[in-house]
Amino acid sequence: MASSCSYLPKHSSFQNHSISTNNVTSILSFFFLIFIPIHVLPVIVSSTSYQDGATNDLFFELLKKEAVERLYELGKVSDAHGYLERTFQSPASVTASKVIGAWMEDAGLRTWVDNMGNVHGRCDGLNPSEKALLIGSHLDTVIDAGLFDGPLGIISSISAMKLLNRTDRITKLRRPVEIIAFSDEEGVRFQTTFLGSAAIAGVLPVSTLDVHDKNGVSVKGALRQNSLEIDEESLLLLKYDPESVWGYIEVHIEQGPVLEATGLPVGLVEGIAGQARLKVTM
């Protein structure tokens, strides 16, 4: 597993076949005990040791038990009955944003929601002006979604920061660490993907704000319904200066057979498949 996280994008992927609770806990355990120490803990000033029994108990409580419970709790936040559906700025999406924000605060992070509905949780560490490590994933879902597509990356990151907070190490970070729960990746409601992350990257066309859903509500209107105002000026202000970002990590369930075929629980991915959607009228 490579140790560098100084370029974008980079994802950690997990198997996405039928996953039992035991499998999920082992996956999360592997992520936190291997991936986070390699990638995140080097930004901490002092060397750390987790050999005492009390801290080991805390590892289990936060990185396995609580994280898994939260995955299933968030999986119940749905606009549909009997299956998971949580689209951009829907009632369930807004509820999920509030839940995630509360979890971020519980981890000791400074939180806010931006004008595109992205939920942020940040710790400035010892050097607030240093380039930040960003960790993120998306809180929206497809229709009839799995529990782990998106939330795994959000909840695992929050749990890691909560552990650092509970062990009095969060203030010793050499650089800022910011978790972002992106408001939209799937593009289900407006048929335009990556609304949240594209705004942060500064590549979302202003015209997208006027795209309408099947009920005639625009992106701008959907945000306004939830007390979020956005226009061309405020959209441009959402862009992160690339010079302010040290690296980006996203933990994501694998949506393919590679890890399963090779018998590996986790992999480091440097690129993902792109999509193109065409509407043809005959």
Coordinates of C-alpha atoms in Angstrom, one line a residue:
M1 CA 0.0 0.0 0.0
A2 CA 1.5 3.3 -1.0
S3 CA 2.0 5.9 1.7
S4 CA 1.8 9.1 -0.3
C5 CA -1.4 11.1 -0.4
S6 CA -0.1 14.3 -1.9
Y7 CA -2.1 14.1 -5.2
L8 CA -5.7 13.8 -6.3
P9 CA -7.8 11.8 -6.6
K10 CA -7.1 8.7 -4.5
H11 CA -9.6 6.3 -3.2
S12 CA -9.4 3.3 -0.9
S13 CA -11.8 0.6 -2.0
F14 CA -13.5 -2.3 -0.2
Q15 CA -15.3 -5.3 -1.5
N16 CA -19.0 -4.6 -2.3
H17 CA -20.5 -8.1 -2.3
S18 CA -23.0 -9.2 0.4
I19 CA -21.5 -7.9 3.6
S20 CA -22.4 -9.2 7.0
T21 CA -21.9 -7.1 10.2
N22 CA -18.8 -9.2 11.0
N23 CA -17.3 -8.5 7.6
V24 CA -18.0 -4.8 8.0
T25 CA -16.3 -4.7 11.4
S26 CA -13.3 -6.5 10.1
I27 CA -13.1 -4.1 7.1
L28 CA -13.3 -1.0 9.3
S29 CA -10.8 -2.5 11.7
F30 CA -8.4 -3.1 8.8
F31 CA -8.9 0.5 7.5
F32 CA -8.4 2.2 10.8
L33 CA -5.5 0.1 12.0
I34 CA -3.6 0.2 8.7
F35 CA -4.8 2.9 6.4
I36 CA -5.2 5.8 8.9
P37 CA -1.9 5.2 10.7
I38 CA -0.1 5.2 7.3
H39 CA -1.8 8.3 5.8
V40 CA -3.0 10.5 8.6
L41 CA -1.0 9.9 11.7
P42 CA 2.3 11.1 10.1
V43 CA 0.9 14.6 10.2
I44 CA 0.8 14.4 14.0
V45 CA 3.7 16.0 15.9
S46 CA 4.6 13.5 18.5
S47 CA 5.1 9.8 18.0
T48 CA 2.1 7.8 19.4
S49 CA 1.7 4.4 21.1
Y50 CA -1.6 2.6 21.4
Q51 CA -0.5 -0.3 23.5
D52 CA -2.4 0.4 26.7
G53 CA -5.6 -1.6 27.3
A54 CA -7.8 1.5 27.7
T55 CA -6.8 2.8 24.3
N56 CA -7.3 -0.6 22.7
D57 CA -10.9 -0.6 24.2
L58 CA -11.4 2.8 22.7
F59 CA -10.2 1.6 19.3
F60 CA -12.8 -1.1 19.4
E61 CA -15.6 1.2 20.7
L62 CA -15.1 4.0 18.1
L63 CA -13.5 2.3 15.1
K64 CA -15.6 -0.8 15.0
K65 CA -18.7 -0.8 17.2
E66 CA -19.8 2.8 16.9
A67 CA -18.8 3.2 13.3
V68 CA -20.8 0.2 12.2
E69 CA -23.8 1.3 14.3
R70 CA -23.7 4.7 12.6
L71 CA -23.5 3.1 9.1
Y72 CA -26.8 1.3 9.8
E73 CA -28.3 4.3 11.5
L74 CA -27.7 6.5 8.5
G75 CA -28.9 3.7 6.3
K76 CA -32.4 4.2 7.8
V77 CA -32.5 7.9 6.8
S78 CA -34.4 7.5 3.5
D79 CA -37.1 9.2 1.5
A80 CA -38.6 5.8 0.6
H81 CA -40.1 3.0 2.6
G82 CA -38.5 -0.4 2.4
Y83 CA -35.3 0.7 0.5
L84 CA -32.7 3.4 0.7
E85 CA -33.2 6.6 -1.4
R86 CA -31.6 9.9 -0.5
T87 CA -31.3 12.4 -3.3
F88 CA -29.9 15.9 -3.4
Q89 CA -31.6 18.3 -1.0
S90 CA -34.5 15.8 -0.3
P91 CA -35.9 15.7 3.2
A92 CA -33.9 12.6 4.0
S93 CA -30.7 14.3 2.6
V94 CA -31.3 17.3 4.9
T95 CA -31.8 15.0 7.9
A96 CA -28.6 13.1 7.0
S97 CA -26.7 16.3 6.8
K98 CA -27.8 17.3 10.3
V99 CA -26.9 13.8 11.7
I100 CA -23.5 13.9 10.0
G101 CA -22.9 17.4 11.3
A102 CA -23.7 16.3 14.8
W103 CA -21.3 13.4 14.5
M104 CA -18.6 15.8 13.3
E105 CA -19.1 18.1 16.3
D106 CA -19.0 15.0 18.6
A107 CA -15.5 14.3 17.1
G108 CA -14.3 17.8 18.1
L109 CA -14.5 19.3 14.6
R110 CA -15.6 22.8 13.7
T111 CA -18.6 22.3 11.4
W112 CA -20.6 24.2 8.7
V113 CA -22.8 23.6 5.7
D114 CA -21.8 25.5 2.5
N115 CA -24.2 27.0 -0.1
M116 CA -24.2 23.7 -2.1
G117 CA -25.2 21.7 0.9
N118 CA -21.8 20.1 1.5
V119 CA -21.2 19.3 5.2
H120 CA -17.7 20.2 6.5
G121 CA -15.9 19.3 9.7
R122 CA -12.4 20.7 10.2
C123 CA -9.6 20.7 12.7
D124 CA -7.0 23.3 12.2
G125 CA -4.3 21.7 14.2
L126 CA -1.1 23.5 15.2
N127 CA -0.7 25.3 11.9
P128 CA -4.1 26.6 10.5
S129 CA -2.3 28.2 7.5
E130 CA -0.8 24.9 6.3
K131 CA -2.2 23.0 3.4
A132 CA -5.1 20.8 4.5
L133 CA -5.6 17.1 4.2
L134 CA -9.2 16.6 2.8
I135 CA -11.1 13.3 3.5
G136 CA -14.5 12.9 2.0
S137 CA -17.3 11.0 0.3
H138 CA -21.0 11.6 -0.6
L139 CA -24.1 11.5 1.5
D140 CA -26.6 11.1 -1.4
T141 CA -27.6 7.8 -2.8
V142 CA -29.0 6.1 -5.9
I143 CA -32.5 4.7 -5.8
D144 CA -32.5 1.4 -3.8
A145 CA -28.9 2.0 -2.6
G146 CA -26.5 0.0 -0.5
L147 CA -25.7 1.1 3.0
F148 CA -22.0 1.7 2.4
D149 CA -21.8 3.6 -0.9
G150 CA -20.7 7.0 0.4
P151 CA -21.4 6.8 4.1
L152 CA -18.5 4.5 4.7
G153 CA -16.0 7.2 3.7
I154 CA -17.8 9.8 5.8
I155 CA -18.3 7.8 9.0
S156 CA -14.9 6.1 8.9
S157 CA -13.2 9.5 8.7
I158 CA -15.3 11.0 11.5
S159 CA -14.5 8.0 13.7
A160 CA -10.8 8.4 13.1
M161 CA -10.9 12.0 14.1
K162 CA -13.0 11.2 17.1
L163 CA -10.3 8.8 18.2
L164 CA -7.7 11.4 17.9
N165 CA -9.9 13.8 19.9
R166 CA -10.6 11.3 22.7
T167 CA -6.9 10.6 23.0
D168 CA -5.9 14.3 23.1
R169 CA -4.0 14.1 19.8
I170 CA -6.3 16.1 17.6
T171 CA -4.7 19.4 18.6
K172 CA -1.3 18.1 17.7
L173 CA -1.9 17.7 14.0
R174 CA 0.8 19.5 12.1
R175 CA -1.7 20.5 9.4
P176 CA -5.5 21.0 9.1
V177 CA -7.6 18.0 8.5
E178 CA -11.1 18.5 6.9
I179 CA -13.8 16.0 6.3
I180 CA -16.4 16.9 3.6
A181 CA -19.7 15.0 3.2
F182 CA -20.5 16.0 -0.4
S183 CA -24.2 16.8 -1.0
D184 CA -24.4 15.1 -4.4
E185 CA -22.4 12.6 -6.4
E186 CA -25.0 10.3 -7.9
G187 CA -26.9 13.0 -9.9
V188 CA -30.3 11.1 -9.5
R189 CA -32.5 14.2 -9.0
F190 CA -31.1 16.5 -11.6
Q191 CA -29.3 14.1 -13.9
T192 CA -26.1 16.0 -13.4
T193 CA -23.5 14.4 -11.2
F194 CA -21.0 15.6 -8.6
L195 CA -22.8 18.9 -7.7
G196 CA -21.1 19.0 -4.3
S197 CA -17.5 18.1 -5.2
A198 CA -17.6 20.0 -8.6
A199 CA -18.5 23.1 -6.7
I200 CA -15.5 22.6 -4.3
A201 CA -13.2 21.9 -7.3
G202 CA -14.5 25.0 -9.1
V203 CA -15.6 23.1 -12.2
L204 CA -19.4 23.3 -11.8
P205 CA -20.9 25.4 -14.7
V206 CA -23.1 28.3 -13.4
S207 CA -25.8 27.1 -15.8
T208 CA -26.2 24.0 -13.7
L209 CA -27.9 26.0 -11.0
D210 CA -30.9 26.4 -13.4
V211 CA -31.2 22.8 -14.3
H212 CA -34.7 21.4 -13.3
D213 CA -35.8 18.1 -11.9
K214 CA -38.9 16.2 -13.1
N215 CA -41.1 18.4 -10.9
G216 CA -39.8 21.7 -12.3
V217 CA -37.6 22.6 -9.3
S218 CA -34.2 24.0 -10.1
V219 CA -30.9 23.2 -8.3
K220 CA -31.0 26.8 -7.1
G221 CA -34.7 26.3 -6.0
A222 CA -34.0 23.0 -4.2
L223 CA -31.3 24.7 -2.2
R224 CA -33.5 27.7 -1.4
Q225 CA -36.2 25.4 -0.1
N226 CA -33.6 24.4 2.6
S227 CA -32.5 28.0 3.4
L228 CA -29.4 27.8 1.2
E229 CA -29.0 30.6 -1.3
I230 CA -26.6 30.3 -4.2
D231 CA -25.8 32.4 -7.3
E232 CA -22.9 32.8 -9.6
E233 CA -20.9 34.8 -7.0
S234 CA -21.4 32.5 -4.1
L235 CA -20.8 29.4 -6.3
L236 CA -17.4 30.8 -7.3
L237 CA -16.6 31.4 -3.6
L238 CA -17.0 27.7 -2.9
K239 CA -13.9 26.8 -4.9
Y240 CA -10.9 25.6 -2.9
D241 CA -7.6 27.0 -3.9
P242 CA -5.5 23.9 -5.0
E243 CA -2.6 25.5 -3.2
S244 CA -4.5 25.2 0.1
V245 CA -4.9 21.4 -0.3
W246 CA -2.2 18.9 0.7
G247 CA -4.0 15.8 -0.4
Y248 CA -7.3 14.0 -0.6
I249 CA -8.4 10.5 0.6
E250 CA -11.7 8.9 -0.1
V251 CA -12.6 5.5 1.4
H252 CA -15.2 3.8 -0.8
I253 CA -16.8 0.5 -1.2
E254 CA -15.6 -1.3 -4.3
Q255 CA -18.2 -1.5 -7.0
G256 CA -16.5 -4.4 -8.9
P257 CA -15.0 -7.9 -8.5
V258 CA -11.3 -7.1 -8.4
L259 CA -10.7 -7.3 -4.6
E260 CA -13.0 -10.3 -4.2
A261 CA -11.2 -12.1 -7.0
T262 CA -7.8 -11.5 -5.5
G263 CA -8.9 -12.2 -2.0
L264 CA -8.0 -8.8 -0.7
P265 CA -10.1 -6.8 1.8
V266 CA -8.7 -3.4 0.8
G267 CA -7.0 -1.7 -2.1
L268 CA -5.5 1.6 -3.1
V269 CA -7.0 3.1 -6.2
E270 CA -5.6 6.0 -8.3
G271 CA -8.4 6.3 -10.8
I272 CA -12.0 5.4 -11.3
A273 CA -14.3 4.8 -14.2
G274 CA -16.0 7.9 -15.7
Q275 CA -19.6 8.2 -17.0
A276 CA -21.2 9.7 -20.0
R277 CA -25.0 10.0 -20.3
L278 CA -26.7 10.7 -23.5
K279 CA -30.4 11.4 -24.2
V280 CA -31.4 10.5 -27.8
T281 CA -34.7 11.7 -29.2
M282 CA -35.9 9.8 -32.3

